[in-house]
Short mmCIF file of N, CA and C in Angstrom, two decimals:
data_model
loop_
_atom_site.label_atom_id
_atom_site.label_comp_id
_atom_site.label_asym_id
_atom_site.label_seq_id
_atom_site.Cartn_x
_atom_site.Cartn_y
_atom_site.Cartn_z
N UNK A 1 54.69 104.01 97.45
CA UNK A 1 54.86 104.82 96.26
C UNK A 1 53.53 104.93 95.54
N UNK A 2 53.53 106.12 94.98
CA UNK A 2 52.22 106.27 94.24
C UNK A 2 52.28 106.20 92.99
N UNK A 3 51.11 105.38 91.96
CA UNK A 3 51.36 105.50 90.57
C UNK A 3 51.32 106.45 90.14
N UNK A 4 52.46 106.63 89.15
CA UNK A 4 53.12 107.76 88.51
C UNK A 4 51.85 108.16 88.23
N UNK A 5 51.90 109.43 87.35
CA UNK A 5 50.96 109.97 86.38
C UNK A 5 51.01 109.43 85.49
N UNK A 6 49.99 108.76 84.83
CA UNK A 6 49.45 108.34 83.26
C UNK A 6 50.17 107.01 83.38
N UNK A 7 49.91 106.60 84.42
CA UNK A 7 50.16 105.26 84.46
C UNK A 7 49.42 104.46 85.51
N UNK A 8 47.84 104.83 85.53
CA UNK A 8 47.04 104.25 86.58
C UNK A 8 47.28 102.89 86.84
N UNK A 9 47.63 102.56 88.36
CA UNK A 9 47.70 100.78 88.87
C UNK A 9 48.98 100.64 88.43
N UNK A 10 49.76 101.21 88.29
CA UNK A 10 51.18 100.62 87.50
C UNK A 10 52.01 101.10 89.27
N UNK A 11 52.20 99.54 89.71
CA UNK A 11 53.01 99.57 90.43
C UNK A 11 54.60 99.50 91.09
N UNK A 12 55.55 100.70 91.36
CA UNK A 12 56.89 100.25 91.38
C UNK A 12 57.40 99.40 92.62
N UNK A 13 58.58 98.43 92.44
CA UNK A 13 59.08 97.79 93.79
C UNK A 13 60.38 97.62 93.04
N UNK A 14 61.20 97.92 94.61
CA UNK A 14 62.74 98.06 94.11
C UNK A 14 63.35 97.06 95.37
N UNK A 15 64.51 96.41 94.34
CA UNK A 15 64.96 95.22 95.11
C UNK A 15 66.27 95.36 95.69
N UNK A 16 66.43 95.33 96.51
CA UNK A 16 68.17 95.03 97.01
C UNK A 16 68.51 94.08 97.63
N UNK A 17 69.91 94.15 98.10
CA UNK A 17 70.37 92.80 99.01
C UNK A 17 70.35 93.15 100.29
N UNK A 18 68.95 94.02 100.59
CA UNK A 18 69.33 94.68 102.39
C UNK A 18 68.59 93.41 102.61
N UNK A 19 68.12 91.85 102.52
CA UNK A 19 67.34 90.74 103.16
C UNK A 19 68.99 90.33 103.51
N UNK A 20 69.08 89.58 105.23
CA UNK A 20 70.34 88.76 105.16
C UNK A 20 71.24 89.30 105.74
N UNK A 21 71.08 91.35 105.52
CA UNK A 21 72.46 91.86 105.58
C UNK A 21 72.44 91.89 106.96
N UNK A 22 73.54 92.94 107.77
CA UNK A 22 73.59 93.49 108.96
C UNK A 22 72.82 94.63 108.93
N UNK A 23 72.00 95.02 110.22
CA UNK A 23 71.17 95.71 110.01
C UNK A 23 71.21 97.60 109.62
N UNK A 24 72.13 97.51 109.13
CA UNK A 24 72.46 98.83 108.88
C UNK A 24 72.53 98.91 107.24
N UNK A 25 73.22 97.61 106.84
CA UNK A 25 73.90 97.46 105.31
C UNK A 25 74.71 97.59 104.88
N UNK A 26 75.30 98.19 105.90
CA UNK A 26 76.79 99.13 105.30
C UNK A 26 77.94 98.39 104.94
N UNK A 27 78.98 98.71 103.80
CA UNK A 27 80.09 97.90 103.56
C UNK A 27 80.97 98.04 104.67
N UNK A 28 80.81 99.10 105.75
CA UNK A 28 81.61 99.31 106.53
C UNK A 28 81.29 98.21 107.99
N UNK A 29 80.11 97.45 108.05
CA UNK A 29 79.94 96.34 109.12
C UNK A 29 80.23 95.36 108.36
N UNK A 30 80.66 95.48 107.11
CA UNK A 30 80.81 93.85 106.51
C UNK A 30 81.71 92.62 107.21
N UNK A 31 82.77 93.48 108.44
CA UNK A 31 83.45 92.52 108.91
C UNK A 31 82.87 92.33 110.00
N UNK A 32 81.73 92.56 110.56
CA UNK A 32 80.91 91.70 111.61
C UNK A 32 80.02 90.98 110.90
N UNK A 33 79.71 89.93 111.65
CA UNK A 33 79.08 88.59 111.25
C UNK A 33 77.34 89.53 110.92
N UNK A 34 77.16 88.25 110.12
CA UNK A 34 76.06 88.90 109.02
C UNK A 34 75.06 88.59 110.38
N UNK A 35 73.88 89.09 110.71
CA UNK A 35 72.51 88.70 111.13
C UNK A 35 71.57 88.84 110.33
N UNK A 36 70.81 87.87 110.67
CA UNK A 36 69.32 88.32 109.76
C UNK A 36 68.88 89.21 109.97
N UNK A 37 67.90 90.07 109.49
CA UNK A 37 67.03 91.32 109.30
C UNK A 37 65.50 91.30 108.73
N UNK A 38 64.30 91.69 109.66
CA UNK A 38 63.52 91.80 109.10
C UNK A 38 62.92 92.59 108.26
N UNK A 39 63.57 94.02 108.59
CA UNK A 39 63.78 95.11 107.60
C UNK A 39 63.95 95.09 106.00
N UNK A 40 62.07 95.76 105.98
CA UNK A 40 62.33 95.73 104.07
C UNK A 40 63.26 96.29 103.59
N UNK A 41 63.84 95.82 102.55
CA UNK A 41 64.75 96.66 101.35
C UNK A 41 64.23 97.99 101.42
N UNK A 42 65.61 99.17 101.53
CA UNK A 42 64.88 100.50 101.35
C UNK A 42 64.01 100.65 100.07
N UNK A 43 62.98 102.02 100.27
CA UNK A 43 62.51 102.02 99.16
C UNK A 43 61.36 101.08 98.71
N UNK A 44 60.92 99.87 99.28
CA UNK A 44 60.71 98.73 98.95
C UNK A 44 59.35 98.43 99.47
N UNK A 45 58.18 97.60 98.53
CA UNK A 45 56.88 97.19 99.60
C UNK A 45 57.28 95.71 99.10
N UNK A 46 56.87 95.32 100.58
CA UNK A 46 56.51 93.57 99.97
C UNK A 46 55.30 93.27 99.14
N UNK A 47 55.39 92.19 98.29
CA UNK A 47 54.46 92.11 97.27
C UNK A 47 54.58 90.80 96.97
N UNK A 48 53.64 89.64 97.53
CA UNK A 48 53.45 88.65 97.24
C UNK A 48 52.33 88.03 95.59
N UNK A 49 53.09 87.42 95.25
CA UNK A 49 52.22 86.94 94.18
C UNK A 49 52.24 85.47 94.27
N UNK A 50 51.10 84.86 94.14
CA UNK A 50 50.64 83.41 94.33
C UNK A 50 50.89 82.54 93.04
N UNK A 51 51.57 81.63 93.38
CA UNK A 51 52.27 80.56 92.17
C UNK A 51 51.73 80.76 91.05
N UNK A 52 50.25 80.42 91.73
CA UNK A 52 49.02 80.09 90.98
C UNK A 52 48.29 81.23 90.19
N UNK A 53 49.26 82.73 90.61
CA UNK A 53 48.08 84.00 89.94
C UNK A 53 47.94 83.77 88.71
N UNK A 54 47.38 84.54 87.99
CA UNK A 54 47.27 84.93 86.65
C UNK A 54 48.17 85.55 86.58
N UNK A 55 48.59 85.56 84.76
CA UNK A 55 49.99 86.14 84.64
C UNK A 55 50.22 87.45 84.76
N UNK A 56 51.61 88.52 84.88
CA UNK A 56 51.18 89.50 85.25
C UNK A 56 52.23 90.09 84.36
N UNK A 57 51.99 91.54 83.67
CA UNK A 57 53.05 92.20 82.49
C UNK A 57 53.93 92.62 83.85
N UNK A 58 55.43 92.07 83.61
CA UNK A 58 56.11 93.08 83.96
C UNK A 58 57.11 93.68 83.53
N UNK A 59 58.06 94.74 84.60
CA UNK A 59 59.29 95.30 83.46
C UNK A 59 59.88 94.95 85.09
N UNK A 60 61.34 94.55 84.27
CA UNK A 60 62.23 94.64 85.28
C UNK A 60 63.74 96.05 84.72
N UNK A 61 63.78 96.78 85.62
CA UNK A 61 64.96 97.15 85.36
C UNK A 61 66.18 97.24 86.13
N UNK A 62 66.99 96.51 85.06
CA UNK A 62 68.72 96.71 85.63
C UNK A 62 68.60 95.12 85.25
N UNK A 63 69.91 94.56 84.47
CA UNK A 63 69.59 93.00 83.96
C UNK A 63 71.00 92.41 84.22
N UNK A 64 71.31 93.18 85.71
CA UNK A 64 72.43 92.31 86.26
C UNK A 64 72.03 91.01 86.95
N UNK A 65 72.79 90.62 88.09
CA UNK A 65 72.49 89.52 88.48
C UNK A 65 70.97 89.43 89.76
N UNK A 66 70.29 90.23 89.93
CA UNK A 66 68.85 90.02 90.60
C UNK A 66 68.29 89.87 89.27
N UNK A 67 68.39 91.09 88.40
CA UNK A 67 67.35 91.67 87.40
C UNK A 67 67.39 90.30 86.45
N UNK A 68 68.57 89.91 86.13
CA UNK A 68 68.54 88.75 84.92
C UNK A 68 67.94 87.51 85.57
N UNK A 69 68.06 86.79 86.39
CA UNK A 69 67.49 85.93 87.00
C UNK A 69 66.02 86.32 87.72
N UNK A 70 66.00 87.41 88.15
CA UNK A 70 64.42 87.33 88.50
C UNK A 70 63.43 87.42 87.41
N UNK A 71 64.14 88.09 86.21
CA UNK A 71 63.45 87.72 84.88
C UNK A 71 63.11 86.47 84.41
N UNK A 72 64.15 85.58 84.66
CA UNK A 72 63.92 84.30 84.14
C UNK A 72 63.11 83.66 84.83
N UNK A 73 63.21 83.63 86.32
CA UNK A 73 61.82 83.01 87.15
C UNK A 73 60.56 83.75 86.70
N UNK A 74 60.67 84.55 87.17
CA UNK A 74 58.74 85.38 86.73
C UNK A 74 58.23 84.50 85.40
N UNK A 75 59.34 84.53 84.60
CA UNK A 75 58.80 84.40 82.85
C UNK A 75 58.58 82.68 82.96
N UNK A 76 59.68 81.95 83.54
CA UNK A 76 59.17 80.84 83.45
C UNK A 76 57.81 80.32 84.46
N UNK A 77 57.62 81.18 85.03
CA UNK A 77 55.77 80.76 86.00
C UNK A 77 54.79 81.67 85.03
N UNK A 78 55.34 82.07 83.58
CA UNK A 78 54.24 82.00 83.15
C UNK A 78 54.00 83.94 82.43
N UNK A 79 54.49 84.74 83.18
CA UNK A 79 54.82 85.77 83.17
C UNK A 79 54.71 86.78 82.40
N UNK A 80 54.86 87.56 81.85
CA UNK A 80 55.12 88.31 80.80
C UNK A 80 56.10 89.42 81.13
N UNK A 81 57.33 89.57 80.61
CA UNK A 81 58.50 89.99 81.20
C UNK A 81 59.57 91.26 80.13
N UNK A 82 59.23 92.18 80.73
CA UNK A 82 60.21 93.05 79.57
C UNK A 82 61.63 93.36 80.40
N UNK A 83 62.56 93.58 79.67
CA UNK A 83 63.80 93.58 81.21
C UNK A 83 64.33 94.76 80.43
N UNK A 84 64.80 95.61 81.22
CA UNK A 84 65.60 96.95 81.02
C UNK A 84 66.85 97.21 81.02
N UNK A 85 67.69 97.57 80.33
CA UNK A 85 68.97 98.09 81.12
C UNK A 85 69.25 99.07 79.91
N UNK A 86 70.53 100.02 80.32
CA UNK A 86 71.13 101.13 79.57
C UNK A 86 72.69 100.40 78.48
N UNK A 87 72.66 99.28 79.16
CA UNK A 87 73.91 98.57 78.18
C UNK A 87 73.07 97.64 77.18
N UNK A 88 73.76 97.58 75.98
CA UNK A 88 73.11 97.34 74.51
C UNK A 88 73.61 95.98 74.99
N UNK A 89 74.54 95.58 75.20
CA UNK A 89 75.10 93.98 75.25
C UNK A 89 74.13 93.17 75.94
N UNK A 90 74.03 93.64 77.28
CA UNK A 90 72.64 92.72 78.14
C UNK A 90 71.74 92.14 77.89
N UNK A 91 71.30 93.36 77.02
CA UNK A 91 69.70 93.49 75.88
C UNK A 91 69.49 92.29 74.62
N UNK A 92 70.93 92.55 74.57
CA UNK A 92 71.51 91.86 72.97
C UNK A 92 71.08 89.99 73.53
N UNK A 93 71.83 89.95 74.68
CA UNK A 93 71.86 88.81 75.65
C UNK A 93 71.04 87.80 75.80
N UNK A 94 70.09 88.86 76.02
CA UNK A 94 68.75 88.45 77.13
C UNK A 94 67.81 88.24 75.92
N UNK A 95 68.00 88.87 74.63
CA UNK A 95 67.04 88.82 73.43
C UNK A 95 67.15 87.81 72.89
N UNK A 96 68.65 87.49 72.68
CA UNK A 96 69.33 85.73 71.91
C UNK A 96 69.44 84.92 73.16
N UNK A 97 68.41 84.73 74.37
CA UNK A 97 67.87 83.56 75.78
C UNK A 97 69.39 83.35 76.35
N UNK A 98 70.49 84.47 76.09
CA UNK A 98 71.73 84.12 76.94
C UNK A 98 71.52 84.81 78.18
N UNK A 99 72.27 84.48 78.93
CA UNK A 99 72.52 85.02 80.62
C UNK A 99 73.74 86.01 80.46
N UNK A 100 73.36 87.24 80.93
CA UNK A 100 75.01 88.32 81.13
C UNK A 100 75.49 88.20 81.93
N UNK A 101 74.89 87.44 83.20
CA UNK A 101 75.88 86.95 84.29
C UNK A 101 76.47 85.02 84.18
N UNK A 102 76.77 85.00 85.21
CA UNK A 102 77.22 83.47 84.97
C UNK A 102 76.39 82.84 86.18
N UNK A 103 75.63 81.92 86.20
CA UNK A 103 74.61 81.45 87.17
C UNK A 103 73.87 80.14 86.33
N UNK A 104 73.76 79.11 87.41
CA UNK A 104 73.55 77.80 86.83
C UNK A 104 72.15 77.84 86.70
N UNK A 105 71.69 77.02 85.02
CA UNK A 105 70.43 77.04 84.63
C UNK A 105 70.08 78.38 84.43
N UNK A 106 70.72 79.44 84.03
CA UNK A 106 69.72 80.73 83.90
C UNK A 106 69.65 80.91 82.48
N UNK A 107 71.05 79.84 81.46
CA UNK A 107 70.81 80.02 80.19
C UNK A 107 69.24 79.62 79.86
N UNK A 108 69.16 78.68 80.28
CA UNK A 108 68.02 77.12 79.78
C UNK A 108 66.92 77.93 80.10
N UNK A 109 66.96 78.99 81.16
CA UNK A 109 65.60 79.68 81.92
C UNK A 109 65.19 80.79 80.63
N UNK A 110 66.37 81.63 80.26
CA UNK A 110 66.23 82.48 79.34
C UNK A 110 65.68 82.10 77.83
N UNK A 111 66.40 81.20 77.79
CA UNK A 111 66.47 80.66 76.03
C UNK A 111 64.76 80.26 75.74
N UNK A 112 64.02 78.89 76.88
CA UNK A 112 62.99 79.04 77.22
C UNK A 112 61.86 79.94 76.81
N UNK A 113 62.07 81.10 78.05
CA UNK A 113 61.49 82.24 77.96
C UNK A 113 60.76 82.99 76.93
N UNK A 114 62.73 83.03 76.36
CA UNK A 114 62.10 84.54 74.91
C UNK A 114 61.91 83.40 73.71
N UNK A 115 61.34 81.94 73.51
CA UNK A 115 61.39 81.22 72.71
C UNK A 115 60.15 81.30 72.69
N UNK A 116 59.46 81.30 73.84
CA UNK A 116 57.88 80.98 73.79
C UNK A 116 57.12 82.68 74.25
N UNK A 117 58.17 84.01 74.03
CA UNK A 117 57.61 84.78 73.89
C UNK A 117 57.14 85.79 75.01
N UNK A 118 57.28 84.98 76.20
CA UNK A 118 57.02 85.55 77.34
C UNK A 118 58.13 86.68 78.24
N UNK A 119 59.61 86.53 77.32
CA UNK A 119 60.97 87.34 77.72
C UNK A 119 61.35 88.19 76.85
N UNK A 120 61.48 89.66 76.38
CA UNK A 120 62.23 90.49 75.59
C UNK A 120 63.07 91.54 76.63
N UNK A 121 64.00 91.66 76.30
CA UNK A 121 64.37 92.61 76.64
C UNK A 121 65.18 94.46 75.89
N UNK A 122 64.75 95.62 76.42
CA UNK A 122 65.14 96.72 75.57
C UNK A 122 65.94 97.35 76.29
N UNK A 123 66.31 98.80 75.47
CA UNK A 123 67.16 99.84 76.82
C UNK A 123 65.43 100.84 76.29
N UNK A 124 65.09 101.01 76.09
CA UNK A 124 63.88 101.78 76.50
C UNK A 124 62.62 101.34 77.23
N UNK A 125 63.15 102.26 78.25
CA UNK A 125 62.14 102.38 79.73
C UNK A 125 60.89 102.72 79.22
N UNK A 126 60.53 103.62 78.35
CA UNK A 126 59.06 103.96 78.11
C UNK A 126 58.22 102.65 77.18
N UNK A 127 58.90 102.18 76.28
CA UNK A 127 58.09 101.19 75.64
C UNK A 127 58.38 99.90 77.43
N UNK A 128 58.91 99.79 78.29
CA UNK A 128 58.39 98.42 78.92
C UNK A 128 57.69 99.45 80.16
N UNK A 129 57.70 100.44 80.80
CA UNK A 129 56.08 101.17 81.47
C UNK A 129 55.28 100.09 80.52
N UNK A 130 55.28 100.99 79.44
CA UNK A 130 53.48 101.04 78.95
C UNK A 130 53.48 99.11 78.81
N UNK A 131 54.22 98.58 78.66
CA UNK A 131 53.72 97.14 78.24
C UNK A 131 54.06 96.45 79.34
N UNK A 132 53.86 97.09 80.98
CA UNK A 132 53.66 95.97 82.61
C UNK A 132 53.09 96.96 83.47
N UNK A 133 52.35 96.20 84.02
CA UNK A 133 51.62 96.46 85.42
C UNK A 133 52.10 96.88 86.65
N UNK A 134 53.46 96.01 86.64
CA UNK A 134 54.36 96.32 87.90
C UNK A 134 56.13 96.19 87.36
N UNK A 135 56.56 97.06 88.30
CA UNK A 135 57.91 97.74 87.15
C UNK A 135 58.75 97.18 88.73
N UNK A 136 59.69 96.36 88.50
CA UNK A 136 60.62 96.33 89.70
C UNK A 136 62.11 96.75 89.41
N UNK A 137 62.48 97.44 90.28
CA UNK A 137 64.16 97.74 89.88
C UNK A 137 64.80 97.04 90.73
N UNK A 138 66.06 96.57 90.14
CA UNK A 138 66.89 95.99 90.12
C UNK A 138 68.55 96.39 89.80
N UNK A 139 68.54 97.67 90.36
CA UNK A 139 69.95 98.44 90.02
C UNK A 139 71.17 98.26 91.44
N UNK A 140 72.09 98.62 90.60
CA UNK A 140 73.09 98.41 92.08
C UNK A 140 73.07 99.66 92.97
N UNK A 141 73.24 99.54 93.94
CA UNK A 141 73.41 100.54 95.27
C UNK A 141 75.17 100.16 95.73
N UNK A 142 75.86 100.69 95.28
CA UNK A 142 77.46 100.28 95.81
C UNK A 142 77.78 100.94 96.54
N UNK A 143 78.67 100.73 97.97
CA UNK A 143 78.62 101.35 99.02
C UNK A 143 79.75 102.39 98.65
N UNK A 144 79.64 103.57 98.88
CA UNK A 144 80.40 104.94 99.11
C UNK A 144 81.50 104.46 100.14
N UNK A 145 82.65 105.64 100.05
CA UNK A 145 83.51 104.91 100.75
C UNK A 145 83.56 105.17 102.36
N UNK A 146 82.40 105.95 102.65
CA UNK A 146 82.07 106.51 104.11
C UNK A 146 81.52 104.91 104.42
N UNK A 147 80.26 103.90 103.43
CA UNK A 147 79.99 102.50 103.81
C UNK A 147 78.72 103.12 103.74
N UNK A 148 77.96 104.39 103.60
CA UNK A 148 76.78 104.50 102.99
C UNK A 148 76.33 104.06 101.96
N UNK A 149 75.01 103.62 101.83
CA UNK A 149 74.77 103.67 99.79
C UNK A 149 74.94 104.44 98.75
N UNK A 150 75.29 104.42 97.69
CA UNK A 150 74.96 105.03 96.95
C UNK A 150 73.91 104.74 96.04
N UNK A 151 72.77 105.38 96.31
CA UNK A 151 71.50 105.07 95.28
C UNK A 151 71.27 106.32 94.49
N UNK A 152 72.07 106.85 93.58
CA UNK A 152 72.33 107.34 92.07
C UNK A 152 71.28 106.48 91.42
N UNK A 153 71.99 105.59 90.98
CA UNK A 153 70.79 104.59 90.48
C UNK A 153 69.72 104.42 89.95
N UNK A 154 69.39 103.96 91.55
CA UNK A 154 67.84 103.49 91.63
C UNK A 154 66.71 104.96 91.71
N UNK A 155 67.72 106.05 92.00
CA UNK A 155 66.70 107.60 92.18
C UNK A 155 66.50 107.66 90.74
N UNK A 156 68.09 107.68 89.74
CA UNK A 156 67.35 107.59 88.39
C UNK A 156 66.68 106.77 87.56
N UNK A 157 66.70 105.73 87.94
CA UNK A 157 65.33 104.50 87.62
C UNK A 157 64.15 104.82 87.83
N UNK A 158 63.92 105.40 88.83
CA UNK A 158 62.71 105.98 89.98
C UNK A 158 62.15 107.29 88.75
N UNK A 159 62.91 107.98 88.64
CA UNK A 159 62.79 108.98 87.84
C UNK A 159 62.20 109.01 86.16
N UNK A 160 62.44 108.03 85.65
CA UNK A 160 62.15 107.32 84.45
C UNK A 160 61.14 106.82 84.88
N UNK A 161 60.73 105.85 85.75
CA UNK A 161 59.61 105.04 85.73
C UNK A 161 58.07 106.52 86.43
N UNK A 162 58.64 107.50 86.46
CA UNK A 162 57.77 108.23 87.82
C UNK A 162 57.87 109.52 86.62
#
């Protein structure tokens, strides 16, 4: 992907659960046994960052269960973390260091976080662009009932961030 316009070096990466799956993804192989896959997440570059980097602005959007927890890791190595979503409750959530999902230790990760400044979260996409470097989405892809994806979504995430 190329950086948007007027957003030089601002890099996007979009996350799914295609690591693990069967190699197709589809809800429709879900009843054959899972294999591993080396196949990136569609959409997707790998992007390693070292324990040890310097910290890096980011935005995450979608603050379900990748988006809310990968927030809380990034932020606790140090991070700088804006998290996105279109529901006011999440936001509300993630602002007072609660978790919108249910997952062990992600309160303690959050609360942490936006205590020492390094976690906010908004529903506006344009104020967290301009304040990260690298923008990862984190939206659902739910399978259609053919067992294709549906990435609605992540095209309009894509679209906002692009």
């Amino acid at each position: 992907w190329p950086a948007p316009v007027g957003y030089p070096g601002h890099f996007i990466m979009a996350l799914q659960g295609a690591v693990g799956t069967t190699p197709k993804g589809h809800a429709a192989d879900a009843h054959l046994p899972r294999q591993p896959t080396t196949d990136p997440p569609i959409m997707a570059e790998r992007i390693s960052v070292p324990l040890d980097a310097a910290p890096i602005p980011l935005s995450i959007f979608g603050l379900g269960y990748v988006g809310s927890v990968s927030a809380g890791c990034f932020a606790s190595r140090g991070h700088g973390v804006v998290g996105v979503d279109p529901q006011q409750i999440k936001v509300d959530l993630i602002n007072e260091g609660k978790a919108p999902i249910v997952e062990e230790g992600l309160d303690g990760l959050l609360r942490d976080a936006v205590a020492c400044g390094r976690l906010r979260a908004t529903t506006d996409h344009l104020d967290a662009i301009a304040n990260s470097d690298l923008s990862m989405v984190c939206v659902g892809t739910p399978s259609r009932e053919n067992g294709s994806l549906n990435i609605d979504n992540l095209v309009q995430v894509c679209r906002q961030i692009g």
